[in-house]
Short mmCIF file of C-alpha atoms in Angstrom, two decimals:
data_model
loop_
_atom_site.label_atom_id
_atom_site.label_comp_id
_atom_site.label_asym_id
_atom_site.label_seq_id
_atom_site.Cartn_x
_atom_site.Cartn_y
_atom_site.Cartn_z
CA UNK A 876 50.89 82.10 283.86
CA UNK A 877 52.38 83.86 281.10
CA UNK A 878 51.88 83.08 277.38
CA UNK A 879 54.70 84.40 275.00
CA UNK A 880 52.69 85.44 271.90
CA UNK A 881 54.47 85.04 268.79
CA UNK A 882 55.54 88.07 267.13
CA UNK A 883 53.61 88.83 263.99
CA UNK A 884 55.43 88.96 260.90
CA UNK A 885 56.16 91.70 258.94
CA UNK A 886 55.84 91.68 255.28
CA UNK A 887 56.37 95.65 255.01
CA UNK A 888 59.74 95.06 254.19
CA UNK A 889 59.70 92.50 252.23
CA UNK A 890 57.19 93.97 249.80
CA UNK A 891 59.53 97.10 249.19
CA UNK A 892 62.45 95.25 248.47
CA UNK A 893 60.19 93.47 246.37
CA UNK A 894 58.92 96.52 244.52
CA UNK A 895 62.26 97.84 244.16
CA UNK A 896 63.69 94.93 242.56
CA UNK A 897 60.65 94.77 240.09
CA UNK A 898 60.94 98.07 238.96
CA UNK A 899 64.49 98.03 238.46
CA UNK A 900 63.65 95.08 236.20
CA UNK A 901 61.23 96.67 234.57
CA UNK A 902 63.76 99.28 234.06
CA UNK A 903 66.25 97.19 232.64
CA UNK A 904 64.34 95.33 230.23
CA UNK A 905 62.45 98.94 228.95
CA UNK A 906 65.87 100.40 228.50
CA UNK A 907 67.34 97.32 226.53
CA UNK A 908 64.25 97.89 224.45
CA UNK A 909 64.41 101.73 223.92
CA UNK A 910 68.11 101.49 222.77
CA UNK A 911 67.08 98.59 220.44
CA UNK A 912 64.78 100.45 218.80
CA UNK A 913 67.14 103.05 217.08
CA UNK A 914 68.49 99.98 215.24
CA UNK A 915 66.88 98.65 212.23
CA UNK A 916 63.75 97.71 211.29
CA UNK A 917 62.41 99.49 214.49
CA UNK A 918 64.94 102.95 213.30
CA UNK A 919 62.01 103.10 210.44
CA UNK A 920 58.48 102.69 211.88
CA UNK A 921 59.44 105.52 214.73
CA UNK A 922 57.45 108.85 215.30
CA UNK A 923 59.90 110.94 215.25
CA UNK A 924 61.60 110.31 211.26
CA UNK A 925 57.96 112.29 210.63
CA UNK A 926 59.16 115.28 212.19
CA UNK A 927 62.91 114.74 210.61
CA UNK A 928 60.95 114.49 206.94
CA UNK A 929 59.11 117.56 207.91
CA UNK A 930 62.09 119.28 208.39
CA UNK A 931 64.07 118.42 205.74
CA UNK A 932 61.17 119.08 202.62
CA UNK A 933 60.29 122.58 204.82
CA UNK A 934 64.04 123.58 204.34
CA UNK A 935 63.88 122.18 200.73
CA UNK A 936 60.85 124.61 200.13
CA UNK A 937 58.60 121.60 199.98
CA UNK A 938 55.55 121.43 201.77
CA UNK A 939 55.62 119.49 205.36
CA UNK A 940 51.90 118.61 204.40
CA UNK A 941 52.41 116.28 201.82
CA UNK A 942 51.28 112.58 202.56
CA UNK A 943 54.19 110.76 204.17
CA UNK A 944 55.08 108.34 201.97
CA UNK A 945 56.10 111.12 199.54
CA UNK A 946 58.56 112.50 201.92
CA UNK A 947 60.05 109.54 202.96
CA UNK A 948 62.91 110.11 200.17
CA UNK A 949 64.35 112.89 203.05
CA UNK A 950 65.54 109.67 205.11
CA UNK A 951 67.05 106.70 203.48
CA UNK A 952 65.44 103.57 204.68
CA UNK A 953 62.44 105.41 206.10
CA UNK A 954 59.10 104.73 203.96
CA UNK A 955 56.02 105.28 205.87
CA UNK A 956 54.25 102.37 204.39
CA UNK A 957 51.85 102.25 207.39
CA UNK A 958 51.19 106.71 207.20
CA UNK A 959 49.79 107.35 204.12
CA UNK A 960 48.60 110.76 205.35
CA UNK A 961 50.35 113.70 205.74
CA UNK A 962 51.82 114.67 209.33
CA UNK A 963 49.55 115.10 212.31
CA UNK A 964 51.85 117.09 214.01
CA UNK A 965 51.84 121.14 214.41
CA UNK A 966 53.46 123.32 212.08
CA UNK A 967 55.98 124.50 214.65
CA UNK A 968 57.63 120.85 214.89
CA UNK A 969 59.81 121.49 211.85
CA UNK A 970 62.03 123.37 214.37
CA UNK A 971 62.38 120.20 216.59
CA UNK A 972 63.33 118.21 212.90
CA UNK A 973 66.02 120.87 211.89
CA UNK A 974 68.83 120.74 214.39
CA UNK A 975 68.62 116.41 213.39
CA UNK A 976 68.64 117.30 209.71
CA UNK A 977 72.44 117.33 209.44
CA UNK A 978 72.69 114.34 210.88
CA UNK A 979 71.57 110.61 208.57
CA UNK A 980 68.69 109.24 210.01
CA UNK A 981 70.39 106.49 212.34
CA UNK A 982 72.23 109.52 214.32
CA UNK A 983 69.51 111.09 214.60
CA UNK A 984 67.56 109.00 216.28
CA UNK A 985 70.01 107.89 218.77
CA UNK A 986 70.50 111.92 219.79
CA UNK A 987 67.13 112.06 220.06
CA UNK A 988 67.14 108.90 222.46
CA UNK A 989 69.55 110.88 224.28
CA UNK A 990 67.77 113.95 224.31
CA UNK A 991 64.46 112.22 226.02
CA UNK A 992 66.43 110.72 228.65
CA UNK A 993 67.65 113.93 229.83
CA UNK A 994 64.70 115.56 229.89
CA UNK A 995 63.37 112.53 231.85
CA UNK A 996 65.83 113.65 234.64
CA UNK A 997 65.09 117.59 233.76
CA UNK A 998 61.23 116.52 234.23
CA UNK A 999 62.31 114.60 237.68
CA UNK A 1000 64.01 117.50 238.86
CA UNK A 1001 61.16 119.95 237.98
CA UNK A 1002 58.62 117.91 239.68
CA UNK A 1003 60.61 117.13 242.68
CA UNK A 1004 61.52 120.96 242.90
CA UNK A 1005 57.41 121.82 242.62
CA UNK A 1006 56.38 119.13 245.27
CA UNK A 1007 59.19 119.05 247.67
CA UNK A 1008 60.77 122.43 247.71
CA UNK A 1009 64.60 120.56 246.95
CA UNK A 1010 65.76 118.48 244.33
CA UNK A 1011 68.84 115.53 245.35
CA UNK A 1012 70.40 113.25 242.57
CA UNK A 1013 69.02 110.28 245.00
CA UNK A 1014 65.33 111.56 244.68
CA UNK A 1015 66.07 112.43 241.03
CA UNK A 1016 67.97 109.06 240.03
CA UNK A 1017 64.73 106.96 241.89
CA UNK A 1018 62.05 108.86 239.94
CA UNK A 1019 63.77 108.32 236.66
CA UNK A 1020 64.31 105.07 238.02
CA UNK A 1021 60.30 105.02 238.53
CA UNK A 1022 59.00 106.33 235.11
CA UNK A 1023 61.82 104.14 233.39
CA UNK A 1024 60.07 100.97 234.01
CA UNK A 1025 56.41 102.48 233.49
CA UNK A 1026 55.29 101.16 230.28
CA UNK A 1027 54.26 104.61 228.92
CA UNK A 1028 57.61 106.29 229.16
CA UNK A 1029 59.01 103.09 227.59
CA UNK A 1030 56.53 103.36 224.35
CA UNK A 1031 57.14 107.30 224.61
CA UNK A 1032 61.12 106.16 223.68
CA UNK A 1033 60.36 103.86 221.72
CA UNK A 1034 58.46 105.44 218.96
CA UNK A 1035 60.32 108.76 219.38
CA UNK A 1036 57.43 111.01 220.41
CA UNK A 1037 57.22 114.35 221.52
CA UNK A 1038 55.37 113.72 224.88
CA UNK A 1039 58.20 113.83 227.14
CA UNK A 1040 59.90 117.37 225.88
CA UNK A 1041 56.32 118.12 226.10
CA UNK A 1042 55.75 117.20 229.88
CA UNK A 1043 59.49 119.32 230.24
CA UNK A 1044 58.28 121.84 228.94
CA UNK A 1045 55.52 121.67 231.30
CA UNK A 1046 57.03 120.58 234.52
CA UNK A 1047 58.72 124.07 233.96
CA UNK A 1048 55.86 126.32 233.54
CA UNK A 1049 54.77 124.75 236.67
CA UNK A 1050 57.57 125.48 238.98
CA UNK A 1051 57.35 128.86 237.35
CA UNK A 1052 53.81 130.01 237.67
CA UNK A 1053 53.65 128.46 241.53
CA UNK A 1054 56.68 130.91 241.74
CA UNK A 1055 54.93 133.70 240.61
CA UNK A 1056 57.18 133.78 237.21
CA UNK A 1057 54.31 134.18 234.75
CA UNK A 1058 56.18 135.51 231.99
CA UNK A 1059 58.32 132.20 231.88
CA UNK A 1060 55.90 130.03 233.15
CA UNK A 1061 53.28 131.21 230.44
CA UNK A 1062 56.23 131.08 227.76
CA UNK A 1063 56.75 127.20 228.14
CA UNK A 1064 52.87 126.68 227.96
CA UNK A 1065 53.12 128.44 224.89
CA UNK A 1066 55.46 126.71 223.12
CA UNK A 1067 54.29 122.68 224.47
CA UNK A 1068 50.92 124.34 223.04
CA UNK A 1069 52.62 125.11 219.78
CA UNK A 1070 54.38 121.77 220.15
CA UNK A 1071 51.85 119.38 220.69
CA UNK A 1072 48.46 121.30 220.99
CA UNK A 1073 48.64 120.53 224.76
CA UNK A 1074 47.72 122.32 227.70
CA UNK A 1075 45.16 124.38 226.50
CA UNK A 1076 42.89 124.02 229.43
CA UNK A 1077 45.86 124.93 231.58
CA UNK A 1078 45.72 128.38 230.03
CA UNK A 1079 41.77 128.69 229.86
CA UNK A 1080 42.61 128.00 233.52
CA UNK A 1081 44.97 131.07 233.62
CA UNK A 1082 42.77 132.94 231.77
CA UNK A 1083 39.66 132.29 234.43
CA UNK A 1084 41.95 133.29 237.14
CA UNK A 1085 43.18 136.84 235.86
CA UNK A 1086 46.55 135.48 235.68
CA UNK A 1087 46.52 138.07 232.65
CA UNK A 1088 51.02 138.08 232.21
CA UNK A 1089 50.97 134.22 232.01
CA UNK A 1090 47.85 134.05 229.55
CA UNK A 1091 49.28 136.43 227.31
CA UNK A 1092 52.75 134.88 227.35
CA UNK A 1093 51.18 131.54 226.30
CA UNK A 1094 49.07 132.83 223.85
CA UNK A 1095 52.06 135.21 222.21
CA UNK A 1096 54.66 132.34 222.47
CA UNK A 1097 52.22 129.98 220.31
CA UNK A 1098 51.54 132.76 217.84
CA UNK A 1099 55.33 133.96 217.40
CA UNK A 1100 56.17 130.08 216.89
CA UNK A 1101 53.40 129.81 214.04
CA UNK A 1102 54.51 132.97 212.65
CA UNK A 1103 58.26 131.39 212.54
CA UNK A 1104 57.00 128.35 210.75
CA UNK A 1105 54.96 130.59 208.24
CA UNK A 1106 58.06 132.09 207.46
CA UNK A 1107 60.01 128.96 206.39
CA UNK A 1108 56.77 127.22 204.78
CA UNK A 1109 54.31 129.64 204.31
CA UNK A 1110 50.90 130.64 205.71
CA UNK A 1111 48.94 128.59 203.33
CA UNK A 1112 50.19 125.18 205.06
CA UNK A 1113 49.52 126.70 208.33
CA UNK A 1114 45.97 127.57 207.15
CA UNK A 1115 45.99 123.89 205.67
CA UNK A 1116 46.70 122.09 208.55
CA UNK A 1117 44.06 123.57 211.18
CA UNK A 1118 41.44 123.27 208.48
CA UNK A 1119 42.17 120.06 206.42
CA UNK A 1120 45.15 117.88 207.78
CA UNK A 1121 44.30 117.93 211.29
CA UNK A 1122 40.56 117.38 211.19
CA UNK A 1123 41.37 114.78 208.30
CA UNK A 1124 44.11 112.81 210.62
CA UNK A 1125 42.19 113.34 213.87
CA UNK A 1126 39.49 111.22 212.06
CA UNK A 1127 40.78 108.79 210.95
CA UNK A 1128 42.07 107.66 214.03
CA UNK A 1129 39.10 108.39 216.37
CA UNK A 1130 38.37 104.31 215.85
CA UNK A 1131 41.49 103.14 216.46
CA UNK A 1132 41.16 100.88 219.72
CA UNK A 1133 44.27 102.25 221.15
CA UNK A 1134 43.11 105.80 220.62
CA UNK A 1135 41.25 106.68 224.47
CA UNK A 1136 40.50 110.15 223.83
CA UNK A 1137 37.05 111.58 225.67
CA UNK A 1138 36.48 112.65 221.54
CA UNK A 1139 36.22 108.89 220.82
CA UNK A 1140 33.44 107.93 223.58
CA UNK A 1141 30.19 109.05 221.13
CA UNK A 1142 32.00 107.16 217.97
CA UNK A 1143 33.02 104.24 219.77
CA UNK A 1144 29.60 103.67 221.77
CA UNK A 1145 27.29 104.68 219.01
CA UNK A 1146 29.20 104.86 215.42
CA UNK A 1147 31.58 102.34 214.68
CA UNK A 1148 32.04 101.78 211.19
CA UNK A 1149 35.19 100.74 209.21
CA UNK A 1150 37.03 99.05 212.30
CA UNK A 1151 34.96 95.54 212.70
CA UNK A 1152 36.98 94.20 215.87
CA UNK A 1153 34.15 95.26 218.02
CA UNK A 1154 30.41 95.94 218.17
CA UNK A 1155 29.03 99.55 219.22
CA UNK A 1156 26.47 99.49 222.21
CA UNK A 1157 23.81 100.79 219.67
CA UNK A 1158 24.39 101.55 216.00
CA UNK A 1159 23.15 104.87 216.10
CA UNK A 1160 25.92 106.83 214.35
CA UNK A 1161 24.16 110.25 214.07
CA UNK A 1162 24.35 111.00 217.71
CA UNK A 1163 27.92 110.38 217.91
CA UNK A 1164 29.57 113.88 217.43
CA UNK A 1165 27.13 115.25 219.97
CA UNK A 1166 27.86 112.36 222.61
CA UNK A 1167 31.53 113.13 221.86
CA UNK A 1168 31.02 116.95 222.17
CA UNK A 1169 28.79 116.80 225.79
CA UNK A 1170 31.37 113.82 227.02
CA UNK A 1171 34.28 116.80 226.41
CA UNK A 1172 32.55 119.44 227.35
CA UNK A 1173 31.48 117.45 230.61
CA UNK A 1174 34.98 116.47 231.48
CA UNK A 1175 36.25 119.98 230.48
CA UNK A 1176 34.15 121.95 232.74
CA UNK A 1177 33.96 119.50 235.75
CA UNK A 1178 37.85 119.43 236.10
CA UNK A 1179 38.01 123.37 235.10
CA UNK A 1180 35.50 123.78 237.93
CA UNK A 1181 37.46 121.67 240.52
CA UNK A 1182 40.78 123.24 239.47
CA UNK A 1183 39.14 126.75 240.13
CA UNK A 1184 37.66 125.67 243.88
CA UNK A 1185 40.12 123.80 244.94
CA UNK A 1186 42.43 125.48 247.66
CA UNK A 1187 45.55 124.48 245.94
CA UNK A 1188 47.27 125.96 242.91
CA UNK A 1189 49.81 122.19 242.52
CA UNK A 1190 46.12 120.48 242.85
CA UNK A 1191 44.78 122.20 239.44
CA UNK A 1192 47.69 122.32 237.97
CA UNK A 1193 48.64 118.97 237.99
CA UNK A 1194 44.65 117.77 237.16
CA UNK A 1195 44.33 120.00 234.48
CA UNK A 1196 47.60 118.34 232.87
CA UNK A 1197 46.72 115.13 233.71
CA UNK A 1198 42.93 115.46 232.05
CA UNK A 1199 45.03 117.65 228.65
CA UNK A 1200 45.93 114.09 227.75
CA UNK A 1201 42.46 112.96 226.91
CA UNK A 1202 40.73 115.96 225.65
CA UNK A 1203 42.55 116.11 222.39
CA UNK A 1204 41.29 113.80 219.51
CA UNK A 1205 43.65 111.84 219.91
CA UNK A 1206 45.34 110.10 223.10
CA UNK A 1207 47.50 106.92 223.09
CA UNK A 1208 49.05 104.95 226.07
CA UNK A 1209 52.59 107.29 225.87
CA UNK A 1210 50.50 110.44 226.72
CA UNK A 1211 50.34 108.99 229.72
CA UNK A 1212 53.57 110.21 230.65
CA UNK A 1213 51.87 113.47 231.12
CA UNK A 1214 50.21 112.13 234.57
CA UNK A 1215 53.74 111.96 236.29
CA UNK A 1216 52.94 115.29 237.45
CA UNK A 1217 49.79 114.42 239.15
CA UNK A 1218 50.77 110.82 240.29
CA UNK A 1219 53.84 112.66 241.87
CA UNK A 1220 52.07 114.88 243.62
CA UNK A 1221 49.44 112.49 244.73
CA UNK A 1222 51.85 109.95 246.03
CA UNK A 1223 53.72 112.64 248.16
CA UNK A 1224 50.38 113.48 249.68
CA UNK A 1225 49.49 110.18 250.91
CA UNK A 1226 52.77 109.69 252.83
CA UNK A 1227 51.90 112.31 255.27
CA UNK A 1228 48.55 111.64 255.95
CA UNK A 1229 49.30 108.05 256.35
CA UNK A 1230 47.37 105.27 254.75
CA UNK A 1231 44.32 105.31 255.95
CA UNK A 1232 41.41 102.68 254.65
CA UNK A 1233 40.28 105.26 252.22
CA UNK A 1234 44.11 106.55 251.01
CA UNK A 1235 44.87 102.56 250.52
CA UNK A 1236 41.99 102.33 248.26
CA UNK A 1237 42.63 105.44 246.07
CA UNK A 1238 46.35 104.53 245.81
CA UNK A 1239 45.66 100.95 245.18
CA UNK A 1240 43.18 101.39 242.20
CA UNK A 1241 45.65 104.06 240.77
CA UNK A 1242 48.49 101.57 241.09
CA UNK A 1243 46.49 98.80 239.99
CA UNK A 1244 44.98 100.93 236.94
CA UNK A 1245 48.44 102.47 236.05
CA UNK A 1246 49.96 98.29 235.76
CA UNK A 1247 47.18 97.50 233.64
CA UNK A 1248 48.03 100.19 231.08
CA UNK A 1249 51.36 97.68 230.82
CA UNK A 1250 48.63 94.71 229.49
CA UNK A 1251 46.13 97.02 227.83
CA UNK A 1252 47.47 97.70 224.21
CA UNK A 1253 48.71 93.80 224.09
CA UNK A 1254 45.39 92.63 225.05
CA UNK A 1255 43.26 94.95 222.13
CA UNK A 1256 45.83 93.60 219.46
CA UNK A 1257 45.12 90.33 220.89
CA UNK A 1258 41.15 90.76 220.52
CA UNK A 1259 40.89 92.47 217.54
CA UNK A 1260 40.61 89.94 214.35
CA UNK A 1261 42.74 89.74 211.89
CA UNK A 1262 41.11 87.26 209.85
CA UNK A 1263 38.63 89.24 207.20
CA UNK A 1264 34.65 88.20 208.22
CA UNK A 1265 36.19 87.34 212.07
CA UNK A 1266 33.06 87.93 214.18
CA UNK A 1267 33.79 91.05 215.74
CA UNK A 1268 34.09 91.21 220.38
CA UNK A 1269 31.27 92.25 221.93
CA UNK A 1270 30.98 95.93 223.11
CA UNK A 1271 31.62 94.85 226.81
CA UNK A 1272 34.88 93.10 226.11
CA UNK A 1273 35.73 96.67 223.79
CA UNK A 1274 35.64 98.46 226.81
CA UNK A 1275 38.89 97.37 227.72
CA UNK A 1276 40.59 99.81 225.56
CA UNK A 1277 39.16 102.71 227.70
CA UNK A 1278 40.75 101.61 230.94
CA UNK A 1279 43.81 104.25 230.61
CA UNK A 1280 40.85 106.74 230.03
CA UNK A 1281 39.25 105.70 233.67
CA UNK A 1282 43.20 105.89 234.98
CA UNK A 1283 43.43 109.42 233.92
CA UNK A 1284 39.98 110.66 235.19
CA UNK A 1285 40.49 108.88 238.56
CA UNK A 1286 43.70 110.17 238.79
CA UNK A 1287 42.15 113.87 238.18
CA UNK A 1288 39.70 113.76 240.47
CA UNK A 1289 42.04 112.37 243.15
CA UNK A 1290 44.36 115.63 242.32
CA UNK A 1291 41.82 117.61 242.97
CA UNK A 1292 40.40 115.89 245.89
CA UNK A 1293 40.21 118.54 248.69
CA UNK A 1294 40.48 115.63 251.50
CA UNK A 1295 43.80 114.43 250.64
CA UNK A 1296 46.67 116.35 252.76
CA UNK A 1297 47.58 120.21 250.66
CA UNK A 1298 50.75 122.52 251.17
CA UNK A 1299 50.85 125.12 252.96
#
């Protein structure tokens, strides 16, 4: 006799319709809070009125390097109670600042708003172009879609950062250099080095491979930008940024819980001092700087040395950009944007090969890791006391605060992962 089984339900569907409808939620919401954030008060706590200051004392013939608060007069409303240092940023972001100094403040800001977005869809484009080989408006409109309701890009807007011209800038090179364009494709290293400091193992990478037109493009791009800036502020602030402000800046920040740079591992494990919200493992604080040095050093040569075996040039690429995000001093949660490269390319990979027990494992932790960046920064503030004499957390419950660091090294050594599906 024959038994009629019951067909087994399937959820596939449902959980991509799902999906979709949460991230175009997330979307929403991100973009309601990006636009209200050129509005006062959140128009004066943003990153980017530092680089509009800059530019206005540099073409006042004042220095760019004075604390903050002192240049604050160049925007009306802007203080920079919470910055009393000077900028952290490179000398060659006073020519980001200028084309927004003849604008007030409030404009500003909004065409800056504007200007991210569209190089959200220029970045899109780029990586789409670099992974797929064609770029539609459907593919492009999704990903923006995508990295609109990822909680990175969202902070990235929010304060006005550089990170996302950065990863432009760098979505470019790579669609040059795996094009054989070195000139152009070491150019736009150059100047996101210049920029932001970022990339450089990207061209130590170039250099190790004899790529000798793209290294030397990089390396003449940054220079040529520096000498630019000397010429509207002089070489003595360029001297006294790489030897006072940015060592100066770059420690003062290397306790700050949000702060998941590879530079902070030896300080945070063995040296805490002045920020009491949590306990160190051990209180050894002379050891420190050399944990911090081996820990980079260790993560700089392991990822250089997968980038140079692996039999993909997308593959060390896109790791090598994804681990320049955590081997500055300083990394917060919006550098993360700079993985989109890597998570692209990873995701792309997966769908060809099929999801096989160990693919489904590797994309769930980086899925699951990536959400919890979204709870990460809420959940320090929400541990770290207030009250003066508050007991400080234990070092376990600290450890929270690294999590985006674990994202980004996972993420790197899945890039480079030789198993996973490559181009031809």
């Amino acid at each position: 006799m024959l038994t009629l089984r019951p067909e087994k339900k399937r959820f596939g569907p449902l959980i991509v319709v799902v999906g979709c409808l949460t991230i175009l939620g997330s979307a929403i919401v991100n973009v309601y809070q990006v636009v209200n954030s050129t509005r006062p008060p959140s128009l004066y706590i943003k990153d980017f009125n530092v680089e509009y200051v800059m530019a206005r004392a540099a073409l006042n013939g004042e220095s760019p390097y004075k604390p903050l608060p002192e240049l604050a007069r160049y925007a009306d409303g802007y203080t920079a109670q919470y910055l009393q240092h000077p900028s952290p940023h490179p000398p060659a972001v006073i020519f980001v600042g200028i084309p927004f100094t003849r604008f007030a403040l409030g404009r500003a800001v909004v065409l800056w708003l504007l200007l991210e977005l569209l190089c959200v869809a220029v970045a899109s484009a780029l990586m789409l172009k670099a992974i797929t080989g064609r770029v539609s408006l459907v593919g492009v409109s999704v990903l923006v879609l995508v990295w609109l309701a990822w909680h990175p890009f969202e902070r990235e807007m929010f304060w006005g950062q550089l990170m996302i011209v950065t990863l432009t800038l760098v979505c470019g090179a790579w669609v040059a250099l795996r094009a054989q364009r070195e000139m152009l494709g070491g150019v736009l290293l150059g100047v996101a080095l210049a920029l932001k400091l970022f990339g450089w193992p990207i061209v130590l990478f170039l250099l190790l491979t004899r790529r000798w037109r793209a290294f030397f493009s990089a390396v003449i791009a940054f220079a040529l930008l520096h000498l630019a800036a000397a010429s509207v502020i002089g070489f003595s602030d360029i001297v006294a940024y790489y030897r006072v402000v940015g060592p100066s800046v770059s420690k003062l920040y290397r306790e700050f819980a949000a702060n998941f740079s590879v530079w902070t591992i030896g300080t945070r494990v063995f040296g805490v001092s002045w920020t009491d919200w949590y306990n160190p493992l051990v209180h050894v604080p002379s050891i420190a700087p050399v944990v911090s040095v081996v820990a980079v050093v260790c993560v700089l040569v392991l990822t250089i040395r997968g980038a140079l075996h692996t039999r993909s040039f997308d593959s060390a690429f896109c790791a090598l950009t994804c681990v320049s995000s955590v081997l500055n001093p300083i990394a917060w949660p919006h550098y993360l944007v700079l993985t989109a490269p890597a998570l692209c390319l990873v995701a792309w990979r997966i769908k060809p090969g099929g999801l096989t027990r160990r693919t489904t494992i590797v994309a769930g932790a980086l899925v699951v890791l990536g959400l919890l960046v979204e709870i990460v920064l809420p959940a320090i503030m929400w541990l770290s006391p207030r009250v003066p004499g508050a007991p400080p957390v234990p070092f376990l419950v600290s450890t929270i605060s690294f999590l985006p660091l674990v994202f980004v090294l996972l993420l790197t050594r899945v890039t480079l992962s030789d198993s996973m599906p490559v181009e031809s």
